PDB file of C-alpha atoms in Angstrom:
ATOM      1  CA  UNK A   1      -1.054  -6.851 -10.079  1.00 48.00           C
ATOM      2  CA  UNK A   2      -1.344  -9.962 -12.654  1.00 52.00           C
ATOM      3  CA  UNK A   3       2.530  -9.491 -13.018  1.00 56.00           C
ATOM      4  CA  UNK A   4       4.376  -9.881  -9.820  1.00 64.00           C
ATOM      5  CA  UNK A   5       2.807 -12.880  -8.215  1.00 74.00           C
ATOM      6  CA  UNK A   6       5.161 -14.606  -5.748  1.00 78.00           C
ATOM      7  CA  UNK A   7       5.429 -18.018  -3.638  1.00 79.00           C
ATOM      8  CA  UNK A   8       5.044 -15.963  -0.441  1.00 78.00           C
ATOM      9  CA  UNK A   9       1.760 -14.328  -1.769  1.00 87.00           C
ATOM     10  CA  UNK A  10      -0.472 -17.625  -0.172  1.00 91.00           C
ATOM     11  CA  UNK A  11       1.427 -17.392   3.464  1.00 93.00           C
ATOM     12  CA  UNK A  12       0.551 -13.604   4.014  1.00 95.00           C
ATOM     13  CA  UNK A  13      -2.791 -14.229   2.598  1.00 95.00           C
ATOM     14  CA  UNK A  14      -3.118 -17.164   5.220  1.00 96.00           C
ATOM     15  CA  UNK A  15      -1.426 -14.406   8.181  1.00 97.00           C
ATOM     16  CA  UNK A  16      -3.889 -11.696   6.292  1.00 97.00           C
ATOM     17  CA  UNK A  17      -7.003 -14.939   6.891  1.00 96.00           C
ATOM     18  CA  UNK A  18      -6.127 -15.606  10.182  1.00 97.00           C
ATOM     19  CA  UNK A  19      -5.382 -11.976  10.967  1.00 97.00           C
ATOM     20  CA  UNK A  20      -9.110 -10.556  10.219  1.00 97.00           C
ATOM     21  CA  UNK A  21     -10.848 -14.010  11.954  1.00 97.00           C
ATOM     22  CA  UNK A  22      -8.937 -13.639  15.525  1.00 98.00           C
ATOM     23  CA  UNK A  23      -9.514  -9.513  14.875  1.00 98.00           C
ATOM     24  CA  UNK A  24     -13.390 -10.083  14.016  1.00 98.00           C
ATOM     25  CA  UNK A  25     -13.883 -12.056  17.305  1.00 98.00           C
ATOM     26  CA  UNK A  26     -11.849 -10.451  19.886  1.00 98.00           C
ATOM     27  CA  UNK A  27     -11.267  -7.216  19.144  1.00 98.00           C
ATOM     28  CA  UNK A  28     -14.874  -5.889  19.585  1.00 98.00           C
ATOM     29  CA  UNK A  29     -15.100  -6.925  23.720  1.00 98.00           C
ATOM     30  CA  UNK A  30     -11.511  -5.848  24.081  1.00 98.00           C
ATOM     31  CA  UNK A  31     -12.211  -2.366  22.857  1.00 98.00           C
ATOM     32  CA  UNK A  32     -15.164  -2.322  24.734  1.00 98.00           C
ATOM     33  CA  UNK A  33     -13.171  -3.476  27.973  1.00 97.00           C
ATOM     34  CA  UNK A  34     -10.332  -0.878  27.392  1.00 97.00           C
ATOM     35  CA  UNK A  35     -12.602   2.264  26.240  1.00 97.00           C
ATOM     36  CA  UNK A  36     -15.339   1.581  28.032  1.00 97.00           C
ATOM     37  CA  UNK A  37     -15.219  -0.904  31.036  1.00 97.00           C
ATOM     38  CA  UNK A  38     -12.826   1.337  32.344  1.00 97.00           C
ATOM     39  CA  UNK A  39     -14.020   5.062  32.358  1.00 96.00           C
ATOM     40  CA  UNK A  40     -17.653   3.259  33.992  1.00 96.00           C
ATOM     41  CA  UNK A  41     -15.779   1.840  36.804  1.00 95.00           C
ATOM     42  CA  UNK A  42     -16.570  -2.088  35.634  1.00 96.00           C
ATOM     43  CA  UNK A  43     -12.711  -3.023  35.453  1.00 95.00           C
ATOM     44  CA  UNK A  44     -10.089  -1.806  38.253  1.00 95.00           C
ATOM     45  CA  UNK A  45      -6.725  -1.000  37.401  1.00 94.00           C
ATOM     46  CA  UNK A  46      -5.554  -3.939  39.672  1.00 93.00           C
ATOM     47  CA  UNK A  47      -8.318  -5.808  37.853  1.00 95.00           C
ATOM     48  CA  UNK A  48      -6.631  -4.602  34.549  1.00 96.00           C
ATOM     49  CA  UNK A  49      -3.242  -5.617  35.416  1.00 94.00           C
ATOM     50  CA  UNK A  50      -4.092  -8.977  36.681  1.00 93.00           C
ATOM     51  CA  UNK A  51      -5.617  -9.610  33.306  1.00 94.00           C
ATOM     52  CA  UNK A  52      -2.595  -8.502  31.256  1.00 93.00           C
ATOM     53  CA  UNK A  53      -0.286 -10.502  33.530  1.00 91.00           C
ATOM     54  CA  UNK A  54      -2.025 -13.592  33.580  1.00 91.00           C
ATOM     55  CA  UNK A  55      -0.188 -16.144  30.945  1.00 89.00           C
ATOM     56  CA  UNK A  56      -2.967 -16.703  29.575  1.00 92.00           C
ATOM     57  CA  UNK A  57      -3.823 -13.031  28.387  1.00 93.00           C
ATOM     58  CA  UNK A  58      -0.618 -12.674  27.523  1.00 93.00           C
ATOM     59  CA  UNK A  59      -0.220 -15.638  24.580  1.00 94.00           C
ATOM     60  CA  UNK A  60      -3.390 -14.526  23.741  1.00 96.00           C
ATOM     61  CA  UNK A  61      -2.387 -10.774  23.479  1.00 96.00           C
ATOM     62  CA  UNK A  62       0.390 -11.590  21.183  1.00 96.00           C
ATOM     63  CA  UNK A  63      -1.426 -13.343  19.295  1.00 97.00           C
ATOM     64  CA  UNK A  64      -3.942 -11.034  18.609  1.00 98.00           C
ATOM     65  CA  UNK A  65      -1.443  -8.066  17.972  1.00 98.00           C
ATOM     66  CA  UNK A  66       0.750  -9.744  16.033  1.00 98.00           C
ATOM     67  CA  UNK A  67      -1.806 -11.278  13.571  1.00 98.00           C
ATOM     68  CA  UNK A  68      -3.955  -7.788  13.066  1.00 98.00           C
ATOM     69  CA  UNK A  69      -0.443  -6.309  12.050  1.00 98.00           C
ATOM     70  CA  UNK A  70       0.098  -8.642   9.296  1.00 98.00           C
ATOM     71  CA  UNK A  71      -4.163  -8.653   8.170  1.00 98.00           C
ATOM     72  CA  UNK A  72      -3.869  -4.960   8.255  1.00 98.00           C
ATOM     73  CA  UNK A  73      -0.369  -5.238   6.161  1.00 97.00           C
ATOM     74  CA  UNK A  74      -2.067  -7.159   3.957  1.00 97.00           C
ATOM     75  CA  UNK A  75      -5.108  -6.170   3.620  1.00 97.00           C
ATOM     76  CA  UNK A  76      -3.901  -1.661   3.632  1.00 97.00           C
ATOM     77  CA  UNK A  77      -1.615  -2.820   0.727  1.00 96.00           C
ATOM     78  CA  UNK A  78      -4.062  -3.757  -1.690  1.00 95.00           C
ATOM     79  CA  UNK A  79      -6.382  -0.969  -0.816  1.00 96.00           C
ATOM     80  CA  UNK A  80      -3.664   1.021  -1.651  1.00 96.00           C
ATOM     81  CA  UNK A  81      -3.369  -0.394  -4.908  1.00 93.00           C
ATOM     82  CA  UNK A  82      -7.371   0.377  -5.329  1.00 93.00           C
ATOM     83  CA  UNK A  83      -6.898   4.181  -4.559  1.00 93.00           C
ATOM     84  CA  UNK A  84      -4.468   4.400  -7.161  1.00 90.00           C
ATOM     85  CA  UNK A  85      -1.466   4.411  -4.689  1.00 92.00           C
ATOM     86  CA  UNK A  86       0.048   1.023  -6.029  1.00 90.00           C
ATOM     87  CA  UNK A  87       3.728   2.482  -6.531  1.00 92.00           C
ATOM     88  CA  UNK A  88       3.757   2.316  -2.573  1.00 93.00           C
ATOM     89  CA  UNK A  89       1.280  -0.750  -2.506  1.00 91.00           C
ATOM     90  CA  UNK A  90       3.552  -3.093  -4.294  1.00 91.00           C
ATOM     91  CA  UNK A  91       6.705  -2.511  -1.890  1.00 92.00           C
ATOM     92  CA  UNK A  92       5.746  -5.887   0.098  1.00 91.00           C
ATOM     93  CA  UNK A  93       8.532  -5.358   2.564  1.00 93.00           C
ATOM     94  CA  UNK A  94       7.760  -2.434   3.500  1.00 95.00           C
ATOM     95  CA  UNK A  95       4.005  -3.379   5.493  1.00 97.00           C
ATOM     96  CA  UNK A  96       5.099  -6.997   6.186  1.00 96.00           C
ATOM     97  CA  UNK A  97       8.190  -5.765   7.953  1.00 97.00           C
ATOM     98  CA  UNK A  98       6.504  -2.991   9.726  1.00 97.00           C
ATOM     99  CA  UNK A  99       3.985  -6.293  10.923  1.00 97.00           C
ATOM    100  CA  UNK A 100       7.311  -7.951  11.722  1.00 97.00           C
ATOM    101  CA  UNK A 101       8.648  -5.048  13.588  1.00 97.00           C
ATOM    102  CA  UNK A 102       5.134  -5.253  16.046  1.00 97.00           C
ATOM    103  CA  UNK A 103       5.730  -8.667  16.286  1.00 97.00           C
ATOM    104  CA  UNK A 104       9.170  -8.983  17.598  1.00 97.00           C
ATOM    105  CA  UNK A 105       8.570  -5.959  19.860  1.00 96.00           C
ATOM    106  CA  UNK A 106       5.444  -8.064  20.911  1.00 96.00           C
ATOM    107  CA  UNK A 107       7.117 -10.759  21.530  1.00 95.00           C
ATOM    108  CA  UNK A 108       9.538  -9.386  23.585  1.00 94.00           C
ATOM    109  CA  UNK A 109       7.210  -7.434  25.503  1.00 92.00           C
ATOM    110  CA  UNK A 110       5.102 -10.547  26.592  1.00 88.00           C
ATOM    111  CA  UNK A 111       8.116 -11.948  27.933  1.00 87.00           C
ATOM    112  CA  UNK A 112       9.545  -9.471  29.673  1.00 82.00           C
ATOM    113  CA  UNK A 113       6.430  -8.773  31.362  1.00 74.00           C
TER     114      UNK A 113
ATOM    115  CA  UNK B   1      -3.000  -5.507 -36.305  1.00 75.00           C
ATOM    116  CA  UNK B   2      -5.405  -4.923 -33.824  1.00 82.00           C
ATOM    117  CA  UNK B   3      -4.476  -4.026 -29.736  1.00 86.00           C
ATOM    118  CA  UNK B   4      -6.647  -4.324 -26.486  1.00 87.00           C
ATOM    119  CA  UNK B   5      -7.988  -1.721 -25.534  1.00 87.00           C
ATOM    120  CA  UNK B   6      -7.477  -0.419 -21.478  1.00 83.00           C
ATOM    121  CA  UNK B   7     -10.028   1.756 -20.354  1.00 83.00           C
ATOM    122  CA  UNK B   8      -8.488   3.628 -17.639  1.00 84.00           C
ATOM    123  CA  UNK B   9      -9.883   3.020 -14.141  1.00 84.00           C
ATOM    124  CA  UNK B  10     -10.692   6.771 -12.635  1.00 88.00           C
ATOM    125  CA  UNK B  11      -9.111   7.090  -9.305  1.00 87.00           C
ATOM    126  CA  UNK B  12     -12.515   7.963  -7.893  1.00 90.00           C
ATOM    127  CA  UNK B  13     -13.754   4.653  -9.171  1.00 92.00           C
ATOM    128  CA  UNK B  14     -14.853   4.023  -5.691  1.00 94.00           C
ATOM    129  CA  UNK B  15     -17.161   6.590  -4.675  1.00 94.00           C
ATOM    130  CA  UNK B  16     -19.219   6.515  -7.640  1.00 93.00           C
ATOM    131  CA  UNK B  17     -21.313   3.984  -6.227  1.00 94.00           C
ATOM    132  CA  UNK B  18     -22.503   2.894  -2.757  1.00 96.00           C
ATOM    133  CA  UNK B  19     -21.525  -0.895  -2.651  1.00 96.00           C
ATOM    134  CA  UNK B  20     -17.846   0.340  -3.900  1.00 96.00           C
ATOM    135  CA  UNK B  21     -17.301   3.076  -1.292  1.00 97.00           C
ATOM    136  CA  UNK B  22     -18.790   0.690   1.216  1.00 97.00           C
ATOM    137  CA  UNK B  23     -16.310  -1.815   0.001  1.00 97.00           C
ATOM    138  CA  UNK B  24     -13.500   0.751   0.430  1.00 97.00           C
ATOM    139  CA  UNK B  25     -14.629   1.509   3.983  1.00 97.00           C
ATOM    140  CA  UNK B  26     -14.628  -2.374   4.498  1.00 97.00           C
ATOM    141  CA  UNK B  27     -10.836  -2.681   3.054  1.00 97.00           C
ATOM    142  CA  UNK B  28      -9.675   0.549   5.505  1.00 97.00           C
ATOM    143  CA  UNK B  29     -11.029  -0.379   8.445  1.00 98.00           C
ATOM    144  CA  UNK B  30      -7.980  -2.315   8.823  1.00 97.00           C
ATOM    145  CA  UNK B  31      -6.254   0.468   9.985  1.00 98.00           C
ATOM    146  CA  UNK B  32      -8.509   0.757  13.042  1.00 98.00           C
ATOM    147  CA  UNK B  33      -7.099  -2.872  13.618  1.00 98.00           C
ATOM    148  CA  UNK B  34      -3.872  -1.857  13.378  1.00 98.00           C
ATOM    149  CA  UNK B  35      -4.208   1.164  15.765  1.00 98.00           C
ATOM    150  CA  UNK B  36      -6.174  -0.606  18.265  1.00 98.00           C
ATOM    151  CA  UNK B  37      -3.365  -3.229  17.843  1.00 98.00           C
ATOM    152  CA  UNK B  38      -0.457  -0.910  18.353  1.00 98.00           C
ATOM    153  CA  UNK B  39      -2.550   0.488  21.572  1.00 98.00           C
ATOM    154  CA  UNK B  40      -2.606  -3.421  22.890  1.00 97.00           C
ATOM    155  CA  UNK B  41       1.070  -3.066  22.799  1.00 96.00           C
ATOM    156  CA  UNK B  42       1.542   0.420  24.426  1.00 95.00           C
ATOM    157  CA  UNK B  43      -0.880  -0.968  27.151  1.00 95.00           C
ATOM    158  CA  UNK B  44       1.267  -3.794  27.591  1.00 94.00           C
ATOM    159  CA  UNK B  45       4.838  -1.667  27.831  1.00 93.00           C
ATOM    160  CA  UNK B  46       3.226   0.352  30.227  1.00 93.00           C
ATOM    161  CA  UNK B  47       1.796  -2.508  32.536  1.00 92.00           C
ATOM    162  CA  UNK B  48       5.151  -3.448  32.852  1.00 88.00           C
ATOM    163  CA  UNK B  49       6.378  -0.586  34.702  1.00 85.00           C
ATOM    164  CA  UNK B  50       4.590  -0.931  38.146  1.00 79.00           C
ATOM    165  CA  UNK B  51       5.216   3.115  39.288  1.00 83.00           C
ATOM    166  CA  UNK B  52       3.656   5.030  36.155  1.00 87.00           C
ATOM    167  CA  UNK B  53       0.883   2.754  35.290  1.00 93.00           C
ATOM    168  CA  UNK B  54      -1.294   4.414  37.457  1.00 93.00           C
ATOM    169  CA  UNK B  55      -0.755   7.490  34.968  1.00 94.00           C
ATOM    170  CA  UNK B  56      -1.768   5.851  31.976  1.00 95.00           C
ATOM    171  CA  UNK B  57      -4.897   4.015  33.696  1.00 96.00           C
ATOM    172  CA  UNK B  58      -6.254   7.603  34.508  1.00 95.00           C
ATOM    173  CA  UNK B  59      -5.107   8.747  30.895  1.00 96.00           C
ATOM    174  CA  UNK B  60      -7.967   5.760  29.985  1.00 96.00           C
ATOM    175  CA  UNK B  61     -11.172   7.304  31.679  1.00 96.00           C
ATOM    176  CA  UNK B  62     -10.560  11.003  30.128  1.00 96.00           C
ATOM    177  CA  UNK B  63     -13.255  11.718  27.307  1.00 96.00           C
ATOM    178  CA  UNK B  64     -10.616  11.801  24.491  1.00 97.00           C
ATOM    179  CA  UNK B  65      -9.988   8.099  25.300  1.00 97.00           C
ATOM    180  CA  UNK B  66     -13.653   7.183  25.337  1.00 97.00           C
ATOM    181  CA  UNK B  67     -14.350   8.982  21.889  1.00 98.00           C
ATOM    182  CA  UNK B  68     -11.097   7.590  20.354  1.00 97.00           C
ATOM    183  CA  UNK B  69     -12.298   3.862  21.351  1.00 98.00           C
ATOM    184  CA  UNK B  70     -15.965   4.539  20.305  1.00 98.00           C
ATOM    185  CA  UNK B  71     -14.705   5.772  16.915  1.00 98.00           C
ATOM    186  CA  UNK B  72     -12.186   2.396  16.354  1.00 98.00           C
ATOM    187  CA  UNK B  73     -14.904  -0.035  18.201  1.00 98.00           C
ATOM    188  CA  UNK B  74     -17.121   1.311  14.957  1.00 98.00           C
ATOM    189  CA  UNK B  75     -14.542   0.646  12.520  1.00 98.00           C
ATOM    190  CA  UNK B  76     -14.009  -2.620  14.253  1.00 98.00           C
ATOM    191  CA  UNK B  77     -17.338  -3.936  14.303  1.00 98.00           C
ATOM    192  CA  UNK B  78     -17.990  -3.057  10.734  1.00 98.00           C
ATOM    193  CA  UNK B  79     -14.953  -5.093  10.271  1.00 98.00           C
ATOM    194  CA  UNK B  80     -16.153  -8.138  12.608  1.00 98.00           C
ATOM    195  CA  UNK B  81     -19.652  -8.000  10.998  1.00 98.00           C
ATOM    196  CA  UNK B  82     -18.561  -7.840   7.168  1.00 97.00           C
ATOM    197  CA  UNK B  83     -16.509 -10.455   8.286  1.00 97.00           C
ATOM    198  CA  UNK B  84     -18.410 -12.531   9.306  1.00 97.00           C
ATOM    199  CA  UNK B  85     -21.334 -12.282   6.917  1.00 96.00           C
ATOM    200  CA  UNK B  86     -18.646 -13.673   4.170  1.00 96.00           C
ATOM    201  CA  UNK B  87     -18.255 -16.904   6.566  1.00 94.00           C
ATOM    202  CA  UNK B  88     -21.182 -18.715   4.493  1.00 93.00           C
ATOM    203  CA  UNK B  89     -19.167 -18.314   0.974  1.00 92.00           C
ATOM    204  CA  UNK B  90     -16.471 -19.940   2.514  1.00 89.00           C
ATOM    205  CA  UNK B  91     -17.952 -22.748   4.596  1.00 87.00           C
ATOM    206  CA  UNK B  92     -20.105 -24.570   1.997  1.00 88.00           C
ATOM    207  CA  UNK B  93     -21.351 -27.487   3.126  1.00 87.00           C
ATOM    208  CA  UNK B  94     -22.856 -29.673   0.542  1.00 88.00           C
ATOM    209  CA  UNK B  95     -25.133 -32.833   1.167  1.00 84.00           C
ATOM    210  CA  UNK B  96     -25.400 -33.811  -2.406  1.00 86.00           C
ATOM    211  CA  UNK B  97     -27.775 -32.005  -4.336  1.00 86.00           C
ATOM    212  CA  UNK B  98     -28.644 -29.596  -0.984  1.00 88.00           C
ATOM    213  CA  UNK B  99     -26.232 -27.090   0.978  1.00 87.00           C
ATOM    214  CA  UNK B 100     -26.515 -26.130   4.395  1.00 89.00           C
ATOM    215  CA  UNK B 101     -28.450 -22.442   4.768  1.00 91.00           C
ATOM    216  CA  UNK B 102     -25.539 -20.000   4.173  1.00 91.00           C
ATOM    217  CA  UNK B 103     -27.564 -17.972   6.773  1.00 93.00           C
ATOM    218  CA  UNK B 104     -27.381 -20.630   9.583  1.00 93.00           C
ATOM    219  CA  UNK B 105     -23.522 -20.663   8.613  1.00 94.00           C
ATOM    220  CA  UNK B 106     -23.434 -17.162   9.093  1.00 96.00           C
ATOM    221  CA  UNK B 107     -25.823 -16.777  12.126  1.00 96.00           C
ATOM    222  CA  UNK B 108     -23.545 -19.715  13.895  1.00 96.00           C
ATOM    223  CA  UNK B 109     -20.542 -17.582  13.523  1.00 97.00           C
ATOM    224  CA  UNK B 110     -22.444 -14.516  15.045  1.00 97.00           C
ATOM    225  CA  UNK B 111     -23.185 -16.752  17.713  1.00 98.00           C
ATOM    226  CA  UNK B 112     -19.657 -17.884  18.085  1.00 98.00           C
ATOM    227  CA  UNK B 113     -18.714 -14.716  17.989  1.00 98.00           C
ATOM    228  CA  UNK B 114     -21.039 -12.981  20.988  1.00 98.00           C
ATOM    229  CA  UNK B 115     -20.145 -16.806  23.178  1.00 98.00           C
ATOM    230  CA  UNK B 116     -16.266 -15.714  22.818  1.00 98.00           C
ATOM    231  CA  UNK B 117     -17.097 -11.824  23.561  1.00 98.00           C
ATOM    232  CA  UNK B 118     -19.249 -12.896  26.887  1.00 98.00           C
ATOM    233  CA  UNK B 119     -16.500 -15.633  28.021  1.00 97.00           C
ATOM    234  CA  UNK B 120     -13.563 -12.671  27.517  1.00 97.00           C
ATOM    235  CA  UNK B 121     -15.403 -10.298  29.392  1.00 97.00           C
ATOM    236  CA  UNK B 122     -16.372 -12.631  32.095  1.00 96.00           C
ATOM    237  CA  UNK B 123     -12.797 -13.358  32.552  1.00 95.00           C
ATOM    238  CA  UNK B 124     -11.639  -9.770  32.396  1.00 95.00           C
ATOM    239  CA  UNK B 125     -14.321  -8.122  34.847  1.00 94.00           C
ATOM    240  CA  UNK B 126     -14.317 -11.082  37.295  1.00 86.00           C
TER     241      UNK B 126
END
């Protein structure tokens, strides 16, 4: 990968940073919340959508998606490049813009909601 | 004259050894974050409309949901705890000839980490 270094590669690293830190930390209870909470009876489905409504939940929501999109861009590309896959690896545009794509859909989402 | 020589990598390179396959399982858990990630956003289409929610709410407590979640919350932990347990090589704190522990730099981010989990689910379940 020594060749095609590019002045963009430090900003997706920072999204790819940022990405895996907000992931690490709030991912885990969410999960939990969602696959678990639930089925047990902990969290109501009135309880559920007050959380997703509040404005609160939903900055944070985007957020979270959009940033795990571009860490798993990131990050999925240059695993790819490890298994030997790097022909599809090194099309940057391709997993960046699919991370785009979640975000703008995201985006609008939260606001429509 | 006289070349380099390139040794080929094998493309099995990574599950000759422990520490690399764990490494590889490390770099693909990403995708977990990425599908639990695209599921945030389903959930959040679907809140919107009022009349079919109740569907997809139901569609949550079936067993296929539970296992599915189980199986990412294990990919996402080893993610979280990885994660975190590379905190100390990038928060080094030096007091001249000292540093601070690199396991209280680690075991403060753990903490961090179960503080922001309690606070999110206090808010959710509330």
């Amino acid at each position: 990968m020594t060749g095609d270094r590019r002045a963009s590669d430090p900003f997706f690293w920072l999204l790819f940073a940022a990405g895996g830190v907000v992931s690490a930390m709030l991912m885990p209870v969410m999960i939990v919340l969602t696959g678990v909470a639930i089925p047990v009876g902990w969290l109501s489905e009135a309880g559920l959508l007050g959380a997703i409504r509040h404005p609160l939940s939903r900055l944070v929501l985007f957020v979270v998606v959009s940033l795990s999109l571009f860490h798993w861009a990131h990050r999925f590309r240059y695993a790819l490049v490890d298994l030997g896959l790097g022909a599809v690896g090194r099309r940057a545009g391709l997993f960046y813009g699919l991370a785009g794509v979640g975000t703008v859909v995201a985006g609008w989402l939260f606001v429509r909601l | 004259m006289t070349r380099e020589y390139l040794r080929r990598l094998p493309r099995n390179w990574w599950v000759r050894k422990a520490t690399y396959f764990s490494f590889m399982v490390r770099e693909l858990t990403s995708l977990a974050v990425a599908a639990y990630a695209t599921f945030l956003l389903v959930l959040v289409a679907k809140a919107a409309r009022q009349d079919s929610f109740g569907r997809f709410f139901e569609a949550l407590r079936s067993p296929a949901s539970i296992v599915l979640h189980l199986v990412v919350l294990a990919l996402v932990l080893y993610h979280t705890i990885t994660w975190i347990a590379l905190t100390p090589k990038i928060l080094v704190v030096r007091r001249g000839d000292e540093q601070v522990s690199p396991r209280l730099i680690a075991a403060s981010n753990y903490l961090a980490w179960a503080a922001i989990s309690g606070v999110v689910a206090w808010l959710v379940l509330r």
